mmCIF file of C-alpha atoms in Angstrom:
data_model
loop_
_atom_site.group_PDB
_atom_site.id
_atom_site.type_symbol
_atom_site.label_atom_id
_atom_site.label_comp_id
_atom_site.label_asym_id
_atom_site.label_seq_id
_atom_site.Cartn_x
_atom_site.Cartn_y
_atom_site.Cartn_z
ATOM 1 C CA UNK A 584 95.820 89.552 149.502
ATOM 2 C CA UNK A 585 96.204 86.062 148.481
ATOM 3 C CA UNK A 586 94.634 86.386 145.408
ATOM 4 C CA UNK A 587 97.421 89.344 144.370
ATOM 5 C CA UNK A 588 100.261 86.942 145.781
ATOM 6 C CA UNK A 589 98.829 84.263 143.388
ATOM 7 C CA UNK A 590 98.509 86.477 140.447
ATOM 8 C CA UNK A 591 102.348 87.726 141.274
ATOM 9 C CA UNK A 592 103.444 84.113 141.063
ATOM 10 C CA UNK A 593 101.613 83.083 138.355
ATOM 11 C CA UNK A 594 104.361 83.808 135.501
ATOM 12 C CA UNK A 595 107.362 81.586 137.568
ATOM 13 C CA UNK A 596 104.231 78.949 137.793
ATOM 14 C CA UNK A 597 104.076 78.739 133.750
ATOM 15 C CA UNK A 598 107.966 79.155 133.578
ATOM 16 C CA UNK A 599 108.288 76.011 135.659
ATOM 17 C CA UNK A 600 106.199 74.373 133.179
ATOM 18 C CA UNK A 601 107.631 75.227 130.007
ATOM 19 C CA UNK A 602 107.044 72.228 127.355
ATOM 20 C CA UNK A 603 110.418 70.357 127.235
ATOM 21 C CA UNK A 604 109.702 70.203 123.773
ATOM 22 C CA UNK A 605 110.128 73.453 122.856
ATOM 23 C CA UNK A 606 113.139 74.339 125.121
ATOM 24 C CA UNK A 607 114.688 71.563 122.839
ATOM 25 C CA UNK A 608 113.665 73.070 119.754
ATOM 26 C CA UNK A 609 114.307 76.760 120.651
ATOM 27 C CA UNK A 610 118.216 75.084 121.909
ATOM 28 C CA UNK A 611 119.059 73.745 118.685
ATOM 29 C CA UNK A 612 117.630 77.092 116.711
ATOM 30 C CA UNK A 613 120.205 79.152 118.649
ATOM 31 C CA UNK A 614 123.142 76.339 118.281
ATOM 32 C CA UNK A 615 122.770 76.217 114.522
ATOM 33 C CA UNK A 616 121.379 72.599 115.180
ATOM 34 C CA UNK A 617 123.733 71.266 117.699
ATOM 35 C CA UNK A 618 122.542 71.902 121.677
ATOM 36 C CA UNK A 619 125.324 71.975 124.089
ATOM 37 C CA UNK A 620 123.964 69.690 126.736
ATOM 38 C CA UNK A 621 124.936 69.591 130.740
ATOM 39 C CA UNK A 622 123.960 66.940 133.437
ATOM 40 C CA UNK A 623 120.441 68.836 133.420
ATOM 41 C CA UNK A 624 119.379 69.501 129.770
ATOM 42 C CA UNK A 625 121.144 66.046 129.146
ATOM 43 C CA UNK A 626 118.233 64.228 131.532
ATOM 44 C CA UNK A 627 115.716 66.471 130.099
ATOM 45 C CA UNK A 628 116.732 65.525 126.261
ATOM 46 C CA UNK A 629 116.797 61.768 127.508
ATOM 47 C CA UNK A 630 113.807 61.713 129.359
ATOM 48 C CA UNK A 631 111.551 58.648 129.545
ATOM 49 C CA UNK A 632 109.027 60.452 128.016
ATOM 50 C CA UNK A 633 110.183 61.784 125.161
ATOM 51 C CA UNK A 634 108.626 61.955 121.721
ATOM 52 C CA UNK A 635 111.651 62.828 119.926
ATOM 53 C CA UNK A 636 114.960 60.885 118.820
ATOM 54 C CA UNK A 637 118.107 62.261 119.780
ATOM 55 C CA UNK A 638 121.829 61.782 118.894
ATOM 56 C CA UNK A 639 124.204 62.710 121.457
ATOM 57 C CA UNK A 640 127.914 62.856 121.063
ATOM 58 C CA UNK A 641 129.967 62.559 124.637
ATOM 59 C CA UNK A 642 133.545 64.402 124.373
ATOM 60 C CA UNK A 643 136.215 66.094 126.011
ATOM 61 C CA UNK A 644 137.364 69.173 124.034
ATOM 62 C CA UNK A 645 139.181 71.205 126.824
ATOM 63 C CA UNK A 646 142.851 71.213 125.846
ATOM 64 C CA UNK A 647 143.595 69.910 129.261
ATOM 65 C CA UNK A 648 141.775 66.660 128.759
ATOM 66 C CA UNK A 649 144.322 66.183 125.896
ATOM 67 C CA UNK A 650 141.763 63.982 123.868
ATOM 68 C CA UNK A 651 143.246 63.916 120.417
ATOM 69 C CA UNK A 652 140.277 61.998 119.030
ATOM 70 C CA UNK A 653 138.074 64.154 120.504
ATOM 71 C CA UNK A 654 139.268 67.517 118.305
ATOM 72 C CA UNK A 655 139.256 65.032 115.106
ATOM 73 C CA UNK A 656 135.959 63.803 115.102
ATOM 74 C CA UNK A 657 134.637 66.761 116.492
ATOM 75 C CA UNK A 658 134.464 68.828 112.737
ATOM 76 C CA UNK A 659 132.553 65.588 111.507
ATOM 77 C CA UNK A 660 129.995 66.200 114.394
ATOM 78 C CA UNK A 661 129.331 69.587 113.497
ATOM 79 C CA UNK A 662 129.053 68.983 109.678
ATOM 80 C CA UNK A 663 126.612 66.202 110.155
ATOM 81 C CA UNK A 664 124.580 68.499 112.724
ATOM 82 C CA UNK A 665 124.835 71.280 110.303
ATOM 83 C CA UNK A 666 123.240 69.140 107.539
ATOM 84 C CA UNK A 667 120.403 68.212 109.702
ATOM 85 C CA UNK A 668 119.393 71.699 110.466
ATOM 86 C CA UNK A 669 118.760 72.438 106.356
ATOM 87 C CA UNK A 670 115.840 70.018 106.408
ATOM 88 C CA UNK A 671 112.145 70.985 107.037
ATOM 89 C CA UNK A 672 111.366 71.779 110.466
ATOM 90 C CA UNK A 673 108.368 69.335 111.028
ATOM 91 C CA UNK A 674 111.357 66.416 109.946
ATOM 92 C CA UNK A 675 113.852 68.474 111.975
ATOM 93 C CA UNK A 676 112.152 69.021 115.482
ATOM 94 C CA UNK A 677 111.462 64.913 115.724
ATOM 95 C CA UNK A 678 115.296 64.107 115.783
ATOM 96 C CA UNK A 679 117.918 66.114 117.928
ATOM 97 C CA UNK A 680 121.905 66.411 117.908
ATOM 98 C CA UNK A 681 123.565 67.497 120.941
ATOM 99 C CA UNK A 682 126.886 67.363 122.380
ATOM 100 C CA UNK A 683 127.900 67.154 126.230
ATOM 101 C CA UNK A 684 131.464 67.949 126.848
ATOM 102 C CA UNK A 685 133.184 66.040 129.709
ATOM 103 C CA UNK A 686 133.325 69.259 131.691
ATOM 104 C CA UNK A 687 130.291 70.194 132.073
ATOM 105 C CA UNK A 688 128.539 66.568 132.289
ATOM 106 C CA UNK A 689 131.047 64.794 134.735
ATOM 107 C CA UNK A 690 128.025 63.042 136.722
ATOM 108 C CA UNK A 691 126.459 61.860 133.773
ATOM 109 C CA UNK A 692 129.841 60.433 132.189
ATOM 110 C CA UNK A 693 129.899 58.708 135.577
ATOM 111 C CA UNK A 694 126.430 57.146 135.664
ATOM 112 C CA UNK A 695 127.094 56.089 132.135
ATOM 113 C CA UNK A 696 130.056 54.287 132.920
ATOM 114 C CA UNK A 697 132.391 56.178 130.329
ATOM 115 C CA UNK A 698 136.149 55.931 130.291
ATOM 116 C CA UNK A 699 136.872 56.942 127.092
ATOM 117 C CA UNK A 700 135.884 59.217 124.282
ATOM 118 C CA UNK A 701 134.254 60.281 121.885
ATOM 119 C CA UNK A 702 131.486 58.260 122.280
ATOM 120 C CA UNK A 703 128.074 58.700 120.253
ATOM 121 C CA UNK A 704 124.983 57.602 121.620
ATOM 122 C CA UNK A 705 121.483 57.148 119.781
ATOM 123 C CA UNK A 706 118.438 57.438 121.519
ATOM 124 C CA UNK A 707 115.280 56.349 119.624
ATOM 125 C CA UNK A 708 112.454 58.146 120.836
ATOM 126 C CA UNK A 709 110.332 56.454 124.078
ATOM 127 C CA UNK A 710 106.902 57.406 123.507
ATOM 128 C CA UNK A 711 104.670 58.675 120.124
ATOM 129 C CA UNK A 712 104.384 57.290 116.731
ATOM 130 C CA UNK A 713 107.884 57.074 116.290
ATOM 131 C CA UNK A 714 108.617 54.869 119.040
ATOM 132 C CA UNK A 715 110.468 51.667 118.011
ATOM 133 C CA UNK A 716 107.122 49.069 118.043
ATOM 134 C CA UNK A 717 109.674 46.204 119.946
ATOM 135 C CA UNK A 718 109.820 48.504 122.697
ATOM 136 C CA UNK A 719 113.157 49.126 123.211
ATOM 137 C CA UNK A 720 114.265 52.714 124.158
ATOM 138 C CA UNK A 721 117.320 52.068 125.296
ATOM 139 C CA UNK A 722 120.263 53.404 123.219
ATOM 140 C CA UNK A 723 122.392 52.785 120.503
ATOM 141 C CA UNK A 724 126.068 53.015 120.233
ATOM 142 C CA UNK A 725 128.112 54.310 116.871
ATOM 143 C CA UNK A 726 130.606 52.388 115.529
ATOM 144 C CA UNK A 727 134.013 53.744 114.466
ATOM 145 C CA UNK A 728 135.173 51.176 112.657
ATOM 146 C CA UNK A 729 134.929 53.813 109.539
ATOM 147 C CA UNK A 730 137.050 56.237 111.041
ATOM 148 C CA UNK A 731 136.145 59.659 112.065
ATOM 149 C CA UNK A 732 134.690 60.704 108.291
ATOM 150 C CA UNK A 733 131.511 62.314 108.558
ATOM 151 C CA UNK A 734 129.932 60.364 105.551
ATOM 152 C CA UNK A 735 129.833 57.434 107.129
ATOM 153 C CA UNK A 736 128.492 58.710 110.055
ATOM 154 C CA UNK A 737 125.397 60.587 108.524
ATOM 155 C CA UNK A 738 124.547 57.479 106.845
ATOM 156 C CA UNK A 739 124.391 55.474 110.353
ATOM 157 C CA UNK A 740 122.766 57.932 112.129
ATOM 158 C CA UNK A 741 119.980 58.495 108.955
ATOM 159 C CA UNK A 742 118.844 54.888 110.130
ATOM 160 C CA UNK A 743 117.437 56.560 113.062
ATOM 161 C CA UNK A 744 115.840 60.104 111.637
ATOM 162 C CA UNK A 745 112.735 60.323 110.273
ATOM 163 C CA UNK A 746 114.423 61.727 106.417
ATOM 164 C CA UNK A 747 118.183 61.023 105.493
ATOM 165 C CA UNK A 748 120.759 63.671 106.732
ATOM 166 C CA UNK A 749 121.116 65.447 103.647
ATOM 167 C CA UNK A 750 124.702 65.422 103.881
ATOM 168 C CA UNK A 751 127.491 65.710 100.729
ATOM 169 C CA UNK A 752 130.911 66.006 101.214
ATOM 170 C CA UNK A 753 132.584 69.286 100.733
ATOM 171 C CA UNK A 754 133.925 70.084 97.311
ATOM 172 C CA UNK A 755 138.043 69.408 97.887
ATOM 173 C CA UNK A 756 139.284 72.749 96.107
ATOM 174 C CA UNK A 757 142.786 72.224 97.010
ATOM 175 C CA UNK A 758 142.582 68.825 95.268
ATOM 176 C CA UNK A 759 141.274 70.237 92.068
ATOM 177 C CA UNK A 760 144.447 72.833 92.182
ATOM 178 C CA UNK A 761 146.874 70.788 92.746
ATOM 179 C CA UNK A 762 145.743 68.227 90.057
ATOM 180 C CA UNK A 763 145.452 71.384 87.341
ATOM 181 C CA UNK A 764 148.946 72.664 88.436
ATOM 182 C CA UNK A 765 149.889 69.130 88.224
ATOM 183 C CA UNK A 766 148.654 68.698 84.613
ATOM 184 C CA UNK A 767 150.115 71.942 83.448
ATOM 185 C CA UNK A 768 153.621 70.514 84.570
ATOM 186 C CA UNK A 769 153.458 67.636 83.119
ATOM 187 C CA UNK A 770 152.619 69.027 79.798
ATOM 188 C CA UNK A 771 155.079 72.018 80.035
ATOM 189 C CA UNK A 772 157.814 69.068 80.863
ATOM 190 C CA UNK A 773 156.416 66.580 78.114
ATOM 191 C CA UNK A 774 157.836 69.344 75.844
ATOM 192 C CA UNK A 775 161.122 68.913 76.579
ATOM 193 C CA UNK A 776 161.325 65.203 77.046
ATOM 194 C CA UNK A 777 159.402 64.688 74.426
ATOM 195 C CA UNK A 778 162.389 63.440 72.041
ATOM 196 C CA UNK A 779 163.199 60.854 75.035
ATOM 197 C CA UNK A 780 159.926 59.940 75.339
ATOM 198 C CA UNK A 781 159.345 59.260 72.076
ATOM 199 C CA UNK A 782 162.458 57.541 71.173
ATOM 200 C CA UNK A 783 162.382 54.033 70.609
ATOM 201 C CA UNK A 784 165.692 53.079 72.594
ATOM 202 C CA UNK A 785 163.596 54.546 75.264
ATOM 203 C CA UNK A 786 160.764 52.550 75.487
ATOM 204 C CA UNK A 787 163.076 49.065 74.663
ATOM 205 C CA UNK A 788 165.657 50.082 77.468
ATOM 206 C CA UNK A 789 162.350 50.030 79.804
ATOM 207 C CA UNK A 790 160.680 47.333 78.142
ATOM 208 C CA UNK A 791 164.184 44.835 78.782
ATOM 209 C CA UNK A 792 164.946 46.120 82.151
ATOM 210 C CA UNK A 793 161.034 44.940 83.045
ATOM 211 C CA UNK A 794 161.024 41.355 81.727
ATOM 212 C CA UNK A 795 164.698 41.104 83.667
ATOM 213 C CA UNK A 796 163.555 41.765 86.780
ATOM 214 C CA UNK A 797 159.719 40.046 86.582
ATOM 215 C CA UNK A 798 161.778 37.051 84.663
ATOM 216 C CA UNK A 799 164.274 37.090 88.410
ATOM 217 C CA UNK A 800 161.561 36.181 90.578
ATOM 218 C CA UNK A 801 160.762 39.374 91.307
ATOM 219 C CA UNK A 802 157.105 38.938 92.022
ATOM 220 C CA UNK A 803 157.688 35.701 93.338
ATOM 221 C CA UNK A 804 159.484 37.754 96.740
ATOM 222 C CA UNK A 805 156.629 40.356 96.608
ATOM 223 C CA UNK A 806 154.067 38.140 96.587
ATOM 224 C CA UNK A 807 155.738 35.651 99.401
ATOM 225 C CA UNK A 808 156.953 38.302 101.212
ATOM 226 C CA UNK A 809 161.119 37.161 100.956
ATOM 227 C CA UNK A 810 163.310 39.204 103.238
ATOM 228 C CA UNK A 811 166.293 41.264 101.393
ATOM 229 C CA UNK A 812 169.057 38.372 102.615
ATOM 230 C CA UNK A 813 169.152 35.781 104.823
ATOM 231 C CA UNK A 814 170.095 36.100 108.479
ATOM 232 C CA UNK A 815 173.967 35.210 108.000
ATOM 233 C CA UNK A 816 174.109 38.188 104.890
ATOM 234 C CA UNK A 817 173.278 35.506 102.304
ATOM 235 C CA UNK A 818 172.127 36.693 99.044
ATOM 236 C CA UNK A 819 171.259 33.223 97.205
ATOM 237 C CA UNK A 820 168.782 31.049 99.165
ATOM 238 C CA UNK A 821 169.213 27.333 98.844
ATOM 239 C CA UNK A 822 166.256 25.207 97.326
ATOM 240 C CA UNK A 823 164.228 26.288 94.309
ATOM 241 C CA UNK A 824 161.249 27.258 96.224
ATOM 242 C CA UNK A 825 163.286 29.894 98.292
ATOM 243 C CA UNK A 826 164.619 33.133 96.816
ATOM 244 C CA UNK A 827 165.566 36.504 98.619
ATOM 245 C CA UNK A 828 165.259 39.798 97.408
ATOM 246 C CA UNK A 829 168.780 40.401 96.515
ATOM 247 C CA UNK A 830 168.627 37.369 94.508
ATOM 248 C CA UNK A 831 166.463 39.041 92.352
ATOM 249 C CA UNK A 832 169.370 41.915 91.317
ATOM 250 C CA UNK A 833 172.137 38.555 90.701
ATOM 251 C CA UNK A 834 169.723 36.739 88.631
ATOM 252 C CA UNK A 835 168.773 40.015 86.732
ATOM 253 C CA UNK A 836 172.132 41.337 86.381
ATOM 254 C CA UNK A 837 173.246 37.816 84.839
ATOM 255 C CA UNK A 838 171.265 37.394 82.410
ATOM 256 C CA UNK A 839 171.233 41.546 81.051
ATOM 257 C CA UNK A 840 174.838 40.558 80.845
ATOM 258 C CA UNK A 841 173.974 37.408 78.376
ATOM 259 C CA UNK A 842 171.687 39.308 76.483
ATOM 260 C CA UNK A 843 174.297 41.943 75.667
ATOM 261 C CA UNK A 844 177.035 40.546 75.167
ATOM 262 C CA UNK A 845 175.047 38.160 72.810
ATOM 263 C CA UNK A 846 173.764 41.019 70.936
ATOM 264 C CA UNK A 847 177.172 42.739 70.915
ATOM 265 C CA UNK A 848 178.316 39.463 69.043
ATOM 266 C CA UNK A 849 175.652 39.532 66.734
ATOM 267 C CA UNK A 850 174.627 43.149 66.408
ATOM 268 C CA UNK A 851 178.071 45.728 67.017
ATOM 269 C CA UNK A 852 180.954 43.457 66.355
ATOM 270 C CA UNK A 853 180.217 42.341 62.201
ATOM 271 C CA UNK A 854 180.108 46.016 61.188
ATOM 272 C CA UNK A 855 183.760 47.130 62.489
ATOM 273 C CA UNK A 856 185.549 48.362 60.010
ATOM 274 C CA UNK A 857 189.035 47.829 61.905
ATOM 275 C CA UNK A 858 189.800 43.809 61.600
ATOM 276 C CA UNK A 859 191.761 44.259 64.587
ATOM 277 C CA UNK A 860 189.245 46.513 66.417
ATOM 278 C CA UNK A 861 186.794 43.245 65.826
ATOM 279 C CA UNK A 862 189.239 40.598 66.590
ATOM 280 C CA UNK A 863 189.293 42.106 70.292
ATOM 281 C CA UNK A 864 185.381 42.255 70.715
ATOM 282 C CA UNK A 865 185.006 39.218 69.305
ATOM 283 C CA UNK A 866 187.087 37.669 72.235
ATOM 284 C CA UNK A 867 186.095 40.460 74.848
ATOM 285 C CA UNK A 868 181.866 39.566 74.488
ATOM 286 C CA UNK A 869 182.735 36.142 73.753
ATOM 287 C CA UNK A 870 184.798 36.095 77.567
ATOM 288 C CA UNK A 871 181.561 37.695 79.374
ATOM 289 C CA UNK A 872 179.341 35.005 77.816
ATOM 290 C CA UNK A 873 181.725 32.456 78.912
ATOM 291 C CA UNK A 874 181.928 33.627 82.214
ATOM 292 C CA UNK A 875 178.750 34.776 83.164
ATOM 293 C CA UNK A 876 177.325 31.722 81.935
ATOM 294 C CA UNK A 877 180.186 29.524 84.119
ATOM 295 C CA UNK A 878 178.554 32.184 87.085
ATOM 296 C CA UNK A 879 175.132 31.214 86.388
ATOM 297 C CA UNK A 880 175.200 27.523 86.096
ATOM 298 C CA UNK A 881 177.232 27.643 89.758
ATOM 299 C CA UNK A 882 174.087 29.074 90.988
ATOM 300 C CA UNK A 883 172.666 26.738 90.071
ATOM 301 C CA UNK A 884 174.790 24.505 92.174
ATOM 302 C CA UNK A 885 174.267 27.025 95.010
ATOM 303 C CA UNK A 886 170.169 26.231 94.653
ATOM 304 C CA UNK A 887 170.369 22.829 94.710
ATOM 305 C CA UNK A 888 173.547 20.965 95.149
ATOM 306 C CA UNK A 889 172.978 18.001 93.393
ATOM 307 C CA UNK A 890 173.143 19.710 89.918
ATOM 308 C CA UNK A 891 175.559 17.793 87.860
ATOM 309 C CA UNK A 892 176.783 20.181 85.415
ATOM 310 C CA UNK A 893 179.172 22.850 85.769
ATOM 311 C CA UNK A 894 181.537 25.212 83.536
ATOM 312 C CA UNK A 895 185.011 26.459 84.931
ATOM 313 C CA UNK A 896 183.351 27.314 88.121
#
């Protein structure tokens, strides 16, 4: 009779005894690489005695844990997992990537002191030939200081396989569309701007309006960082080493005026047919230099008041 009760039990005996090993390997198979991990398979993938390296990603999916970082990084998880599972099983079996959700690990996020996630830990493996030869099993803890990309994060975590995660970034398809619907635009539109484009008043208009600006201190305020005005609505700081952004538009706007009414004068008003019709720009372009050159030079003033010079203003 105790011999049949012994044979009866005998299959729960071997059950009990299942190699750890394989329950891991056989859990990742059926996850597509990934095992879902509680409190339980969570000890047994961390065990003491393990032969294996795992990476373990802690996280709180369930809407009503209303982790936002948690549903980011998750999809860079799962890619990186994914990866691992393409390459040969003898490479695959020694390295592990699981996932224990907050729900269904609570005691372990409590005996690991977590307050926070996601949070992805490293554990090199304890025992075998792939034990770290310092001795040091504990493990280690990702960095996020690259964001949530999953490139970055299968080259840290290929430090501790025994191959590189064979992992390439998805081709962007959307990108590719948008930059061929793009081109087409552009060249359907180059086809009828083309006459503007190509015109030489075009390209000079651009060409003066440029060297006004940069010649205003414009890059001087980008590069020092000037504010717009000064706190009392000021346009024109004082000293020469001070200029606000604003400044930038006067100073610009001053001396387009010079230039054109200078090549009015020299360019526009000799070929008018009408004496009388040239008498007046004569004295009209001759006026804005005058005065827009009194305007500048009191600027000048404004900058620094002991310039001696002045005109009208």
């Amino acid at each position: 009779m105790n011999a049949l009760l012994a044979l009866l039990a005998l299959p729960f005996c071997l059950a009990a005894v299942v190699d750890p090993f394989q329950r891991l390997s056989e859990l990742a198979t059926a996850g597509n690489g990934l095992i879902k991990l509680d409190s339980n398979t969570f000890d047994l993938l961390t065990s003491p005695q393990r032969t294996w390296s795992v990476s373990v990603q802690m996280t709180a999916l369930d809407p009503r844990r209303k982790c936002t970082p948690c549903k980011e990084f998750n999809p860079s998880w799962n890619a990186v997992a994914k990866a691992w599972a393409t390459v040969p099983k003898p490479h695959r079996d020694q390295h592990f990537f699981a996932t224990l959700d907050f729900d269904n690990g609570q005691t372990t996020f409590q005996k690991l002191g977590l307050q926070s996630a996601p949070v992805v830990f490293v554990y090199p493996a304890a025992q075998g030939p792939r034990a770290p030869a310092n001795g040091k099993t504990s493990p280690s803890k990702y960095d996020f200081s690259n964001g949530f990309d999953p490139a970055p994060l299968a080259e840290s975590l290929s430090k501790h396989t025994p191959i590189p995660i064979p992992y390439t970034d998805p081709i962007d398809w959307t990108r590719y569309i948008l930059l061929a619907t793009g081109g087409l635009g552009f060249l359907v539109l180059l086809r009828y701007i083309s006459p503007v484009v190509q015109n030489r008043w075009t390209w000079a208009i651009i060409t003066i309006s440029t060297s006004l600006v940069m010649t205003s201190g414009y890059m001087f305020c980008r590069i020092r960082g000037m504010p717009s005005s000064g706190g009392n609505g000021n346009w024109i700081a004082a000293g020469f080493q001070n200029q606000f952004g604003q400044e930038v538009n006067v100073v610009a706007s001053m001396y387009g005026l010079l230039s054109l009414s200078f090549l009015m004068l020299i360019m526009v008003v000799p070929y008018q047919t009408s004496p009388s019709r040239q008498r007046v720009q004569v004295y009209l372009w001759t006026g804005v230099f005058v005065v827009v050159y009194s305007v500048l030079v009191s600027l000048f003033r404004v900058k620094n008041r002991g310039y001696p010079f002045k005109l009208f203003l």
